[in-house]
Amino acid sequence: MQTSMMLQSSQFAGRAVPTVRPRAQGARVVAKADTSARPVWFPGNKRPEHLEGDAADLPGNFGFDPLSLGSDKETLAWFQQAELVHSRWAMTAVVGILVPELATIAGSLNVPNWYEAGQVWANQHPEVPQPALLFTELLLMGWVETKRWLDFKNPGSQADGSMGPGDGLKGQSNGYPGGWFDPMGLGATENKDLLAKYKENEIKNGRLAMVALVGFVFQHNAYPGTGPVANLIAHVKDPYHVTFATNGVSLPFLQSTW
């Protein structure tokens, strides 16, 4: 027995024996989420480090931040809220531009185009002073934006009843209020995967709407007196000669060749 024990001990001589340290009671093992399978804006691109971790679950995060504007965690959170609000305004504006023009062309309405609607309304209502209208708009928007800022700094404060309606607007997270702003109750679902899909669809459509608005402005500059629907109809009628390359504004050096 003594000889066998000596042989066994000689086999371990000079080798490092691993030690097993007992884990402290109550300690947790945190698993890092695998984001390698998440889609990126350009296949094969590596997602920036500041868009990993907690930021990986942001709606519409495809790893696109070439200027590293979101490298600061708090700034990234504010940018996300700002993009969300601008997306919603843009989607509302696109509907407000396209639907009236479509209805006017179809003959069911007779309203001015988006670029002249404000001036037409002002001319038809001289009893409303422009300074008073501007002051009222600034006052109402200031109240809403202040409330949104307070909710960003202190999540949940939008529903505490301060500065106006509270509990009726309580949503499921910052930037996603309920009540009037969620009439269909889509944000109240308990299905987290479905809710994440709703959020991603919203930001995708919002980004598309923001790009569309920029396009509307450029189209109006290229074809004064027309709206986006009229531009589309003109292009469909003559797709080879009515394009961005032939409007004389986008690519002026090509105008002489058409």
XYZ file of N, CA and C in Angstrom:
774
model
N 0.838 -1.214 0.000
C 0.000 0.000 0.000
C 0.855 1.239 0.000
N 1.879 1.239 0.822
C 2.766 2.403 0.905
C 3.478 2.617 -0.406
N 3.875 1.476 -1.049
C 4.581 1.590 -2.334
C 3.670 2.192 -3.398
N 2.383 1.742 -3.459
C 1.441 2.272 -4.450
C 1.163 3.748 -4.229
N 1.093 4.167 -2.980
C 0.862 5.564 -2.687
C 2.042 6.409 -3.109
N 3.248 5.864 -2.951
C 4.445 6.598 -3.370
C 4.470 6.731 -4.883
N 4.062 5.645 -5.602
C 4.038 5.702 -7.058
C 3.035 6.740 -7.552
N 1.832 6.785 -6.918
C 0.810 7.751 -7.324
C 1.254 9.183 -7.070
N 1.902 9.392 -5.925
C 2.347 10.755 -5.618
C 3.455 11.198 -6.547
N 4.305 10.190 -6.996
C 5.376 10.553 -7.919
C 4.831 10.933 -9.290
N 3.643 10.385 -9.655
C 3.050 10.710 -10.954
C 2.566 12.156 -11.009
N 2.209 12.725 -9.862
C 1.724 14.113 -9.815
C 2.832 15.103 -9.524
N 4.033 14.599 -9.319
C 5.143 15.495 -8.995
C 5.423 16.430 -10.158
N 5.530 17.714 -9.875
C 5.846 18.703 -10.912
C 4.651 19.179 -11.693
N 3.453 18.658 -11.421
C 2.250 19.090 -12.133
C 1.428 20.048 -11.264
N 0.801 21.000 -11.968
C -0.066 21.932 -11.251
C -1.416 21.281 -11.023
N -1.809 21.218 -9.800
C -3.089 20.603 -9.464
C -4.149 21.685 -9.384
N -5.195 21.604 -10.205
C -6.239 22.651 -10.181
C -6.997 22.647 -8.869
N -7.281 23.850 -8.416
C -8.028 23.967 -7.179
C -9.429 24.433 -7.483
N -10.376 23.906 -6.777
C -11.779 24.267 -6.948
C -12.187 25.164 -5.794
N -12.492 26.414 -6.126
C -12.881 27.353 -5.087
C -14.386 27.303 -4.885
N -14.819 27.206 -3.683
C -16.263 27.157 -3.422
C -16.909 28.494 -3.790
N -18.069 28.437 -4.453
C -18.781 29.644 -4.831
C -19.517 30.189 -3.623
N -19.433 31.506 -3.475
C -20.086 32.134 -2.340
C -21.584 31.897 -2.396
N -22.174 31.730 -1.243
C -23.596 31.460 -1.177
C -24.376 32.679 -1.657
N -25.312 32.452 -2.529
C -26.133 33.546 -3.050
C -25.571 34.186 -4.301
N -24.341 33.789 -4.720
C -23.756 34.380 -5.926
C -24.490 33.883 -7.156
N -24.615 34.765 -8.176
C -25.334 34.402 -9.390
C -24.382 34.349 -10.566
N -24.664 33.457 -11.472
C -23.902 33.372 -12.702
C -24.706 34.075 -13.783
N -24.139 35.176 -14.332
C -24.833 35.974 -15.335
C -24.354 35.554 -16.715
N -25.274 35.076 -17.539
C -24.922 34.649 -18.888
C -25.033 35.834 -19.838
N -24.011 36.047 -20.637
C -23.996 37.133 -21.605
C -24.792 36.721 -22.839
N -25.695 37.595 -23.245
C -26.555 37.276 -24.381
C -25.739 37.162 -25.662
N -26.031 36.166 -26.446
C -25.352 35.967 -27.721
C -26.055 36.795 -28.786
N -25.339 37.817 -29.284
C -25.928 38.703 -30.292
C -25.355 38.439 -31.675
N -24.564 37.369 -31.818
C -23.936 37.091 -33.100
C -24.953 36.757 -34.182
N -26.109 36.220 -33.770
C -27.122 35.831 -34.752
C -28.052 36.978 -35.118
N -27.918 38.118 -34.440
C -28.790 39.255 -34.737
C -28.407 39.874 -36.077
N -29.369 40.299 -36.876
C -29.047 40.901 -38.178
C -28.363 42.247 -38.018
N -27.476 42.561 -38.943
C -26.798 43.854 -38.963
C -27.143 44.553 -40.277
N -26.867 45.849 -40.323
C -27.292 46.640 -41.484
C -26.561 46.237 -42.755
N -25.346 45.685 -42.614
C -24.597 45.217 -43.774
C -24.015 43.852 -43.429
N -24.376 42.801 -44.156
C -23.920 41.448 -43.821
C -22.406 41.365 -43.692
N -21.963 40.769 -42.611
C -20.528 40.612 -42.374
C -19.941 41.690 -41.499
N -20.651 42.799 -41.300
C -20.160 43.866 -40.442
C -20.208 43.454 -38.981
N -19.244 43.947 -38.232
C -19.226 43.680 -36.804
C -20.000 44.775 -36.080
N -20.851 44.370 -35.174
C -21.646 45.331 -34.416
C -20.739 46.126 -33.470
N -20.854 47.472 -33.430
C -20.045 48.267 -32.498
C -20.258 47.829 -31.056
N -19.217 47.938 -30.254
C -19.297 47.474 -28.868
C -20.374 48.215 -28.074
N -20.556 49.533 -28.362
C -21.545 50.288 -27.591
C -22.973 49.931 -27.968
N -23.146 49.139 -29.041
C -24.480 48.668 -29.414
C -24.681 47.207 -29.036
N -23.780 46.683 -28.210
C -23.915 45.336 -27.651
C -24.448 45.443 -26.224
N -24.503 44.342 -25.543
C -24.949 44.336 -24.155
C -26.396 44.750 -24.021
N -26.667 45.711 -23.117
C -28.038 46.171 -22.892
C -28.617 46.842 -24.137
N -27.743 47.498 -24.907
C -28.213 48.213 -26.100
C -28.608 47.271 -27.233
N -28.213 46.012 -27.140
C -28.500 45.054 -28.219
C -29.995 44.843 -28.400
N -30.770 45.061 -27.352
C -32.211 44.832 -27.419
C -33.001 46.070 -27.811
N -32.313 47.174 -28.143
C -33.039 48.364 -28.574
C -33.782 48.073 -29.877
N -35.031 48.490 -30.002
C -35.768 48.250 -31.247
C -35.051 48.873 -32.446
N -34.899 48.090 -33.500
C -34.264 48.609 -34.703
C -32.753 48.716 -34.622
N -32.130 48.039 -33.668
C -30.669 48.075 -33.549
C -30.059 47.079 -34.524
N -29.518 47.597 -35.625
C -28.860 46.760 -36.621
C -27.366 47.066 -36.699
N -26.841 47.668 -35.631
C -25.409 47.927 -35.573
C -24.940 49.065 -36.445
N -25.840 49.968 -36.821
C -25.461 51.085 -37.695
C -25.228 52.341 -36.866
N -23.979 52.712 -36.717
C -23.612 53.952 -36.035
C -22.199 54.331 -36.473
N -22.030 54.716 -37.752
C -20.683 54.969 -38.287
C -19.961 56.120 -37.599
N -20.703 57.064 -37.020
C -20.080 58.212 -36.347
C -19.969 58.013 -34.838
N -20.363 56.833 -34.352
C -20.309 56.511 -32.915
C -21.056 57.550 -32.073
N -22.186 58.019 -32.567
C -22.963 59.014 -31.830
C -23.557 58.440 -30.551
N -23.742 57.126 -30.523
C -24.343 56.505 -29.349
C -23.343 55.847 -28.421
N -22.089 56.278 -28.490
C -21.058 55.638 -27.663
C -21.261 55.904 -26.175
N -21.912 57.030 -25.843
C -22.234 57.314 -24.451
C -23.596 56.693 -24.129
N -23.663 55.951 -23.051
C -24.864 55.185 -22.723
C -26.084 56.076 -22.533
N -25.943 57.175 -21.803
C -27.080 58.052 -21.545
C -27.500 58.787 -22.814
N -26.506 59.191 -23.614
C -26.816 59.863 -24.879
C -27.545 58.920 -25.827
N -27.114 57.659 -25.858
C -27.766 56.666 -26.708
C -29.223 56.491 -26.315
N -29.496 56.470 -25.017
C -30.873 56.314 -24.545
C -31.734 57.500 -24.983
N -31.171 58.714 -24.946
C -31.928 59.891 -25.368
C -32.129 59.901 -26.882
N -31.084 59.518 -27.627
C -31.212 59.434 -29.082
C -32.311 58.454 -29.477
N -32.394 57.347 -28.736
C -33.413 56.350 -29.029
C -34.807 56.936 -28.835
N -34.987 57.719 -27.763
C -36.281 58.350 -27.523
C -36.573 59.436 -28.558
N -35.534 60.192 -28.932
C -35.712 61.247 -29.931
C -36.091 60.652 -31.288
N -35.420 59.558 -31.663
C -35.747 58.910 -32.932
C -37.174 58.387 -32.922
N -37.591 57.856 -31.790
C -38.940 57.309 -31.666
C -39.991 58.401 -31.881
N -39.787 59.561 -31.248
C -40.750 60.658 -31.373
C -40.756 61.220 -32.789
N -39.564 61.417 -33.369
C -39.504 61.938 -34.733
C -40.118 60.948 -35.730
N -39.955 59.670 -35.475
C -40.561 58.662 -36.345
C -42.074 58.762 -36.317
N -42.628 58.945 -35.144
C -44.081 59.034 -35.016
C -44.616 60.295 -35.680
N -43.917 61.408 -35.515
C -44.332 62.635 -36.192
C -44.237 62.465 -37.701
N -43.168 61.824 -38.160
C -42.980 61.637 -39.603
C -44.066 60.754 -40.193
N -44.420 59.676 -39.499
C -45.480 58.797 -40.003
C -46.817 59.533 -40.071
N -47.085 60.345 -39.046
C -48.316 61.142 -39.054
C -48.309 62.137 -40.212
N -47.155 62.762 -40.436
C -47.044 63.750 -41.515
C -47.207 63.115 -42.887
N -46.611 61.951 -43.083
C -46.719 61.279 -44.386
C -48.174 60.950 -44.702
N -48.890 60.457 -43.705
C -50.320 60.172 -43.913
C -51.075 61.470 -44.211
N -50.732 62.535 -43.468
C -51.394 63.818 -43.668
C -51.079 64.470 -44.997
N -49.984 64.072 -45.634
C -49.625 64.601 -46.954
C -50.243 63.774 -48.068
N -50.132 62.458 -47.956
C -50.564 61.582 -49.046
C -52.083 61.446 -49.147
N -52.747 61.241 -48.020
C -54.190 60.974 -48.062
C -54.987 62.152 -48.621
N -54.765 63.397 -48.149
C -55.523 64.505 -48.744
C -55.257 64.683 -50.236
N -54.002 64.488 -50.671
C -53.712 64.641 -52.095
C -54.392 63.540 -52.906
N -54.350 62.313 -52.396
C -55.036 61.213 -53.078
C -56.537 61.478 -53.176
N -57.118 61.954 -52.072
C -58.554 62.227 -52.054
C -58.917 63.375 -52.995
N -58.051 64.366 -53.099
C -58.303 65.496 -53.996
C -58.220 65.061 -55.454
N -57.209 64.239 -55.777
C -57.078 63.739 -57.147
C -58.255 62.846 -57.510
N -58.750 62.062 -56.523
C -59.890 61.172 -56.764
C -61.201 61.932 -56.849
N -61.211 63.193 -56.403
C -62.415 64.008 -56.490
C -63.293 63.987 -55.262
N -62.883 63.264 -54.208
C -63.710 63.194 -53.003
C -63.438 64.354 -52.040
N -62.327 65.056 -52.226
C -61.996 66.225 -51.421
C -61.472 67.313 -52.336
N -61.424 68.517 -51.807
C -60.816 69.631 -52.533
C -60.020 70.460 -51.535
N -58.815 69.983 -51.251
C -57.967 70.630 -50.253
C -56.618 70.959 -50.867
N -55.917 71.942 -50.318
C -54.614 72.321 -50.870
C -53.549 71.283 -50.554
N -52.448 71.348 -51.288
C -51.320 70.469 -51.033
C -50.608 70.865 -49.750
N -49.741 69.977 -49.269
C -49.100 70.165 -47.971
C -48.280 71.441 -47.880
N -47.642 71.833 -48.967
C -46.728 72.978 -48.922
C -47.457 74.316 -48.921
N -48.764 74.312 -49.167
C -49.527 75.556 -49.168
C -50.711 75.525 -48.212
N -50.902 74.415 -47.538
C -52.071 74.257 -46.670
C -52.079 75.282 -45.539
N -50.926 75.520 -44.932
C -50.863 76.476 -43.827
C -51.218 77.886 -44.250
N -50.689 78.299 -45.398
C -50.973 79.644 -45.897
C -52.432 79.803 -46.290
N -53.005 78.775 -46.895
C -54.422 78.815 -47.276
C -55.304 78.941 -46.042
N -54.985 78.156 -45.015
C -55.788 78.219 -43.782
C -55.680 79.598 -43.150
N -54.466 80.162 -43.131
C -54.271 81.490 -42.528
C -55.050 82.554 -43.297
N -55.093 82.438 -44.607
C -55.833 83.407 -45.414
C -57.339 83.292 -45.192
N -57.805 82.083 -44.943
C -59.233 81.863 -44.731
C -59.685 82.197 -43.319
N -58.727 82.346 -42.389
C -59.065 82.640 -40.993
C -58.244 83.828 -40.501
N -58.496 84.993 -41.043
C -57.738 86.176 -40.615
C -58.041 86.587 -39.177
N -59.146 86.032 -38.620
C -59.496 86.379 -37.242
C -58.562 85.745 -36.214
N -57.763 84.777 -36.653
C -56.814 84.119 -35.738
C -55.435 84.730 -35.949
N -54.954 85.532 -35.021
C -53.639 86.163 -35.184
C -52.532 85.102 -35.187
N -51.592 85.243 -36.078
C -50.492 84.288 -36.155
C -49.655 84.239 -34.873
N -49.349 85.376 -34.240
C -48.592 85.306 -32.977
C -49.323 84.500 -31.901
N -50.662 84.663 -31.827
C -51.424 83.914 -30.831
C -51.392 82.421 -31.136
N -51.487 82.076 -32.424
C -51.440 80.672 -32.823
C -50.076 80.065 -32.498
N -49.022 80.804 -32.770
C -47.663 80.336 -32.482
C -47.454 80.175 -30.979
N -47.925 81.135 -30.196
C -47.781 81.070 -28.742
C -48.507 79.861 -28.178
N -49.720 79.613 -28.662
C -50.506 78.465 -28.190
C -49.798 77.159 -28.524
N -49.262 77.080 -29.745
C -48.544 75.868 -30.155
C -47.311 75.637 -29.293
N -46.537 76.703 -29.051
C -45.339 76.578 -28.215
C -45.704 76.177 -26.790
N -46.802 76.713 -26.282
C -47.222 76.394 -24.922
C -47.613 74.921 -24.798
N -48.420 74.439 -25.741
C -48.868 73.045 -25.684
C -47.719 72.073 -25.920
N -46.886 72.365 -26.926
C -45.747 71.487 -27.204
C -44.734 71.526 -26.066
N -44.578 72.698 -25.463
C -43.668 72.800 -24.324
C -44.114 71.943 -23.156
N -45.430 71.917 -22.909
C -45.966 71.082 -21.832
C -45.721 69.602 -22.114
N -46.004 69.182 -23.354
C -45.842 67.776 -23.720
C -44.361 67.370 -23.666
N -43.481 68.215 -24.218
C -42.055 67.872 -24.258
C -41.441 67.888 -22.872
N -41.886 68.810 -22.016
C -41.394 68.825 -20.630
C -41.803 67.552 -19.909
N -43.027 67.132 -20.122
C -43.523 65.900 -19.503
C -42.737 64.694 -20.011
N -42.430 64.705 -21.308
C -41.660 63.594 -21.879
C -40.229 63.582 -21.314
N -39.635 64.769 -21.149
C -38.284 64.859 -20.598
C -38.253 64.369 -19.153
N -39.246 64.752 -18.379
C -39.308 64.304 -16.989
C -39.476 62.793 -16.912
N -40.235 62.236 -17.823
C -40.418 60.785 -17.828
C -39.135 60.073 -18.245
N -38.341 60.725 -19.096
C -37.051 60.147 -19.490
C -36.081 60.146 -18.314
N -36.042 61.253 -17.575
C -35.132 61.350 -16.433
C -35.595 60.496 -15.267
N -36.905 60.353 -15.127
C -37.465 59.563 -14.026
C -38.575 58.685 -14.578
N -38.233 57.530 -15.151
C -39.235 56.662 -15.794
C -40.414 56.364 -14.884
N -41.596 56.557 -15.428
C -42.813 56.319 -14.671
C -43.458 57.584 -14.155
N -42.723 58.711 -14.185
C -43.278 59.953 -13.659
C -44.406 60.485 -14.523
N -44.503 60.038 -15.769
C -45.584 60.485 -16.649
C -46.925 60.017 -16.135
N -46.918 58.967 -15.342
C -48.172 58.404 -14.849
C -48.401 58.700 -13.366
N -47.649 59.675 -12.809
C -47.823 59.933 -11.380
C -48.838 61.041 -11.104
N -49.433 61.594 -12.183
C -50.455 62.608 -12.005
C -49.934 64.024 -11.970
N -48.605 64.213 -12.014
C -48.048 65.560 -12.003
C -48.174 66.190 -13.382
N -48.377 67.476 -13.422
C -48.468 68.239 -14.664
C -49.564 67.728 -15.587
N -50.684 67.299 -15.023
C -51.790 66.910 -15.877
C -52.138 65.437 -15.782
N -52.832 64.899 -16.804
C -53.285 63.501 -16.777
C -52.150 62.543 -16.476
N -52.445 61.539 -15.662
C -51.390 60.634 -15.257
C -51.679 59.176 -15.479
N -52.439 58.565 -14.581
C -52.633 57.127 -14.605
C -53.197 56.626 -15.932
N -54.008 57.426 -16.595
C -54.597 57.000 -17.855
C -53.592 56.858 -18.974
N -52.388 57.457 -18.811
C -51.358 57.395 -19.847
C -50.261 56.396 -19.508
N -50.424 55.672 -18.426
C -49.373 54.749 -18.006
C -49.181 53.653 -19.040
N -47.927 53.480 -19.488
C -47.608 52.461 -20.480
C -46.730 51.379 -19.896
N -46.085 50.622 -20.801
C -45.288 49.494 -20.327
C -43.801 49.842 -20.188
N -43.348 50.972 -20.760
C -41.953 51.383 -20.597
C -41.775 52.810 -21.087
N -40.596 53.354 -20.861
C -40.304 54.727 -21.247
C -40.435 54.911 -22.756
N -41.201 55.935 -23.157
C -41.390 56.188 -24.578
C -42.560 55.446 -25.183
N -43.219 54.627 -24.402
C -44.364 53.854 -24.900
C -45.550 54.030 -23.959
N -46.173 55.222 -23.977
C -47.307 55.479 -23.086
C -48.547 54.700 -23.512
N -49.472 54.631 -22.616
C -50.728 53.938 -22.915
C -51.870 54.920 -23.046
N -53.062 54.504 -22.701
C -54.220 55.385 -22.738
C -54.531 55.867 -24.146
N -54.615 57.200 -24.307
C -54.953 57.792 -25.601
C -53.948 57.415 -26.681
N -52.702 57.199 -26.267
C -51.643 56.936 -27.235
C -51.539 55.462 -27.637
N -52.371 54.643 -27.063
C -52.406 53.226 -27.433
C -53.856 52.762 -27.439
N -54.675 53.328 -28.341
C -56.118 53.035 -28.318
C -56.449 51.581 -28.587
N -55.560 50.855 -29.298
C -55.831 49.449 -29.601
C -55.229 48.509 -28.561
N -54.533 49.071 -27.593
C -53.974 48.248 -26.525
C -52.866 47.315 -26.964
N -52.137 47.671 -28.030
C -51.077 46.789 -28.526
C -49.918 46.685 -27.537
N -49.669 47.770 -26.801
C -48.562 47.757 -25.857
C -48.881 47.045 -24.554
N -50.127 46.651 -24.378
C -50.524 45.990 -23.135
C -50.374 44.476 -23.204
N -49.911 43.955 -24.355
C -49.767 42.512 -24.473
C -48.687 41.981 -23.533
N -48.887 40.789 -23.024
C -47.911 40.164 -22.137
C -46.929 39.287 -22.904
N -47.120 39.174 -24.205
C -46.215 38.405 -25.050
C -45.005 39.283 -25.390
N -43.875 39.033 -24.774
C -42.697 39.887 -24.945
C -42.161 39.837 -26.372
N -42.206 38.678 -26.991
C -41.720 38.566 -28.372
C -42.594 39.366 -29.324
N -43.899 39.314 -29.115
C -44.823 40.062 -29.959
C -44.646 41.563 -29.746
N -44.427 41.964 -28.496
C -44.223 43.379 -28.189
C -42.935 43.893 -28.831
N -41.885 43.073 -28.789
C -40.622 43.453 -29.420
C -40.793 43.601 -30.931
N -41.613 42.748 -31.518
C -41.884 42.841 -32.952
C -42.636 44.122 -33.283
N -43.625 44.474 -32.460
C -44.367 45.719 -32.654
C -43.420 46.920 -32.622
N -42.524 46.915 -31.646
C -41.597 48.037 -31.493
C -40.650 48.147 -32.686
N -40.160 47.014 -33.149
C -39.245 47.038 -34.293
C -39.970 47.465 -35.562
N -41.194 46.990 -35.756
C -41.971 47.407 -36.928
C -42.234 48.905 -36.902
N -42.499 49.436 -35.717
C -42.764 50.869 -35.603
C -41.540 51.689 -35.994
N -40.378 51.316 -35.497
C -39.186 52.118 -35.785
C -38.760 51.966 -37.240
N -38.982 50.792 -37.825
C -38.670 50.612 -39.254
C -39.545 51.516 -40.119
N -40.847 51.508 -39.844
C -41.756 52.362 -40.601
C -41.494 53.837 -40.335
N -41.093 54.149 -39.109
C -40.777 55.532 -38.781
C -39.558 56.036 -39.536
N -38.534 55.214 -39.649
C -37.346 55.605 -40.405
C -37.678 55.796 -41.880
N -38.501 54.916 -42.406
C -38.926 55.046 -43.796
C -39.706 56.346 -43.999
N -40.545 56.691 -43.034
C -41.338 57.914 -43.132
C -40.450 59.149 -43.084
N -39.412 59.137 -42.255
C -38.510 60.283 -42.184
C -37.775 60.482 -43.505
N -37.335 59.388 -44.121
C -36.689 59.480 -45.427
C -37.687 59.971 -46.472
N -38.929 59.491 -46.391
C -39.963 59.902 -47.340
C -40.223 61.401 -47.258
N -40.233 61.956 -46.043
C -40.467 63.386 -45.888
C -39.370 64.204 -46.558
N -38.131 63.760 -46.399
C -37.022 64.442 -47.072
C -37.231 64.379 -48.588
N -37.678 63.227 -49.068
C -37.960 63.075 -50.492
C -39.069 63.998 -50.965
N -40.102 64.176 -50.140
C -41.204 65.074 -50.501
C -40.702 66.508 -50.693
N -39.806 66.926 -49.800
C -39.276 68.289 -49.879
C -38.465 68.478 -51.159
N -37.614 67.498 -51.469
C -36.800 67.590 -52.676
C -37.662 67.515 -53.941
N -38.700 66.683 -53.904
C -39.599 66.590 -55.053
C -40.311 67.912 -55.311
N -40.750 68.553 -54.233
C -41.426 69.843 -54.393
C -40.465 70.888 -54.945
N -39.211 70.822 -54.545
C -38.223 71.763 -55.061
C -37.944 71.518 -56.542
N -37.981 70.245 -56.939
C -37.717 69.904 -58.337
C -38.933 70.158 -59.218
N -40.122 69.931 -58.677
C -41.360 70.120 -59.438
C -42.307 71.015 -58.641
N -42.065 72.322 -58.611
C -42.918 73.235 -57.834
C -44.372 73.143 -58.271
N -45.251 73.226 -57.270
C -46.676 73.189 -57.569
C -47.269 71.806 -57.654
N -46.470 70.785 -57.350
C -46.976 69.414 -57.384
C -46.648 68.705 -56.076
N -47.450 67.682 -55.785
C -47.225 66.881 -54.593
C -46.627 65.537 -54.942
N -46.308 64.720 -53.948
C -45.677 63.421 -54.198
C -46.542 62.453 -55.003
N -47.851 62.492 -54.811
C -48.731 61.598 -55.571
C -48.734 62.003 -57.040
N -48.813 63.309 -57.309
C -48.765 63.787 -58.690
C -47.421 63.450 -59.336
N -46.335 63.529 -58.546
C -45.019 63.157 -59.062
C -44.974 61.684 -59.444
N -45.576 60.842 -58.602
C -45.593 59.412 -58.877
C -46.403 59.104 -60.135
N -47.535 59.752 -60.266
C -48.379 59.530 -61.450
C -47.635 59.941 -62.721
N -46.935 61.072 -62.663
C -46.176 61.541 -63.822
C -45.063 60.568 -64.183
N -44.433 59.996 -63.160
C -43.350 59.039 -63.409
C -43.895 57.750 -64.031
N -45.025 57.276 -63.537
C -45.618 56.045 -64.070
C -46.037 56.239 -65.528
N -46.521 57.421 -65.868
C -46.935 57.699 -67.240
C -45.739 57.719 -68.203
N -44.595 58.214 -67.713
C -43.408 58.316 -68.570
C -42.175 57.980 -67.737
N -41.989 56.695 -67.434
C -40.935 56.293 -66.498
C -39.508 56.555 -66.976
N -39.309 56.728 -68.260
C -37.948 56.932 -68.770
C -37.542 58.396 -68.825
N -38.511 59.293 -68.833
C -38.193 60.709 -68.979
C -38.584 61.559 -67.772
N -39.325 60.992 -66.852
C -39.688 61.705 -65.622
C -39.080 60.953 -64.447
N -37.852 61.309 -64.114
C -37.119 60.660 -63.021
C -36.307 61.710 -62.285
N -35.632 61.273 -61.242
C -34.791 62.205 -60.488
C -33.632 62.714 -61.343
N -33.267 61.943 -62.364
C -32.139 62.334 -63.201
C -32.530 63.338 -64.277
N -33.834 63.541 -64.491
C -34.278 64.429 -65.567
C -35.000 65.671 -65.062
N -35.047 65.852 -63.734
C -35.807 66.994 -63.220
C -35.014 68.297 -63.252
N -33.734 68.235 -63.608
C -32.924 69.434 -63.704
C -32.409 69.951 -62.390
N -32.742 69.304 -61.295
C -32.313 69.749 -59.973
C -31.386 68.725 -59.324
N -31.813 67.451 -59.316
C -31.014 66.415 -58.668
C -29.666 66.226 -59.357
N -29.694 66.087 -60.681
C -28.465 65.902 -61.471
C -28.487 66.901 -62.634
N -28.222 68.174 -62.361
C -28.362 69.197 -63.398
C -27.457 68.985 -64.610
N -26.317 68.312 -64.426
C -25.391 68.122 -65.538
C -25.904 67.104 -66.559
N -26.974 66.337 -66.195
C -27.544 65.368 -67.117
C -28.727 65.941 -67.897
N -29.171 67.139 -67.520
C -30.375 67.694 -68.136
C -30.212 67.880 -69.641
N -29.027 68.215 -70.104
C -28.826 68.497 -71.523
C -28.821 67.229 -72.378
N -28.711 66.060 -71.733
C -28.634 64.816 -72.493
C -29.995 64.195 -72.727
N -31.066 64.790 -72.127
C -32.394 64.170 -72.266
C -33.275 65.056 -73.138
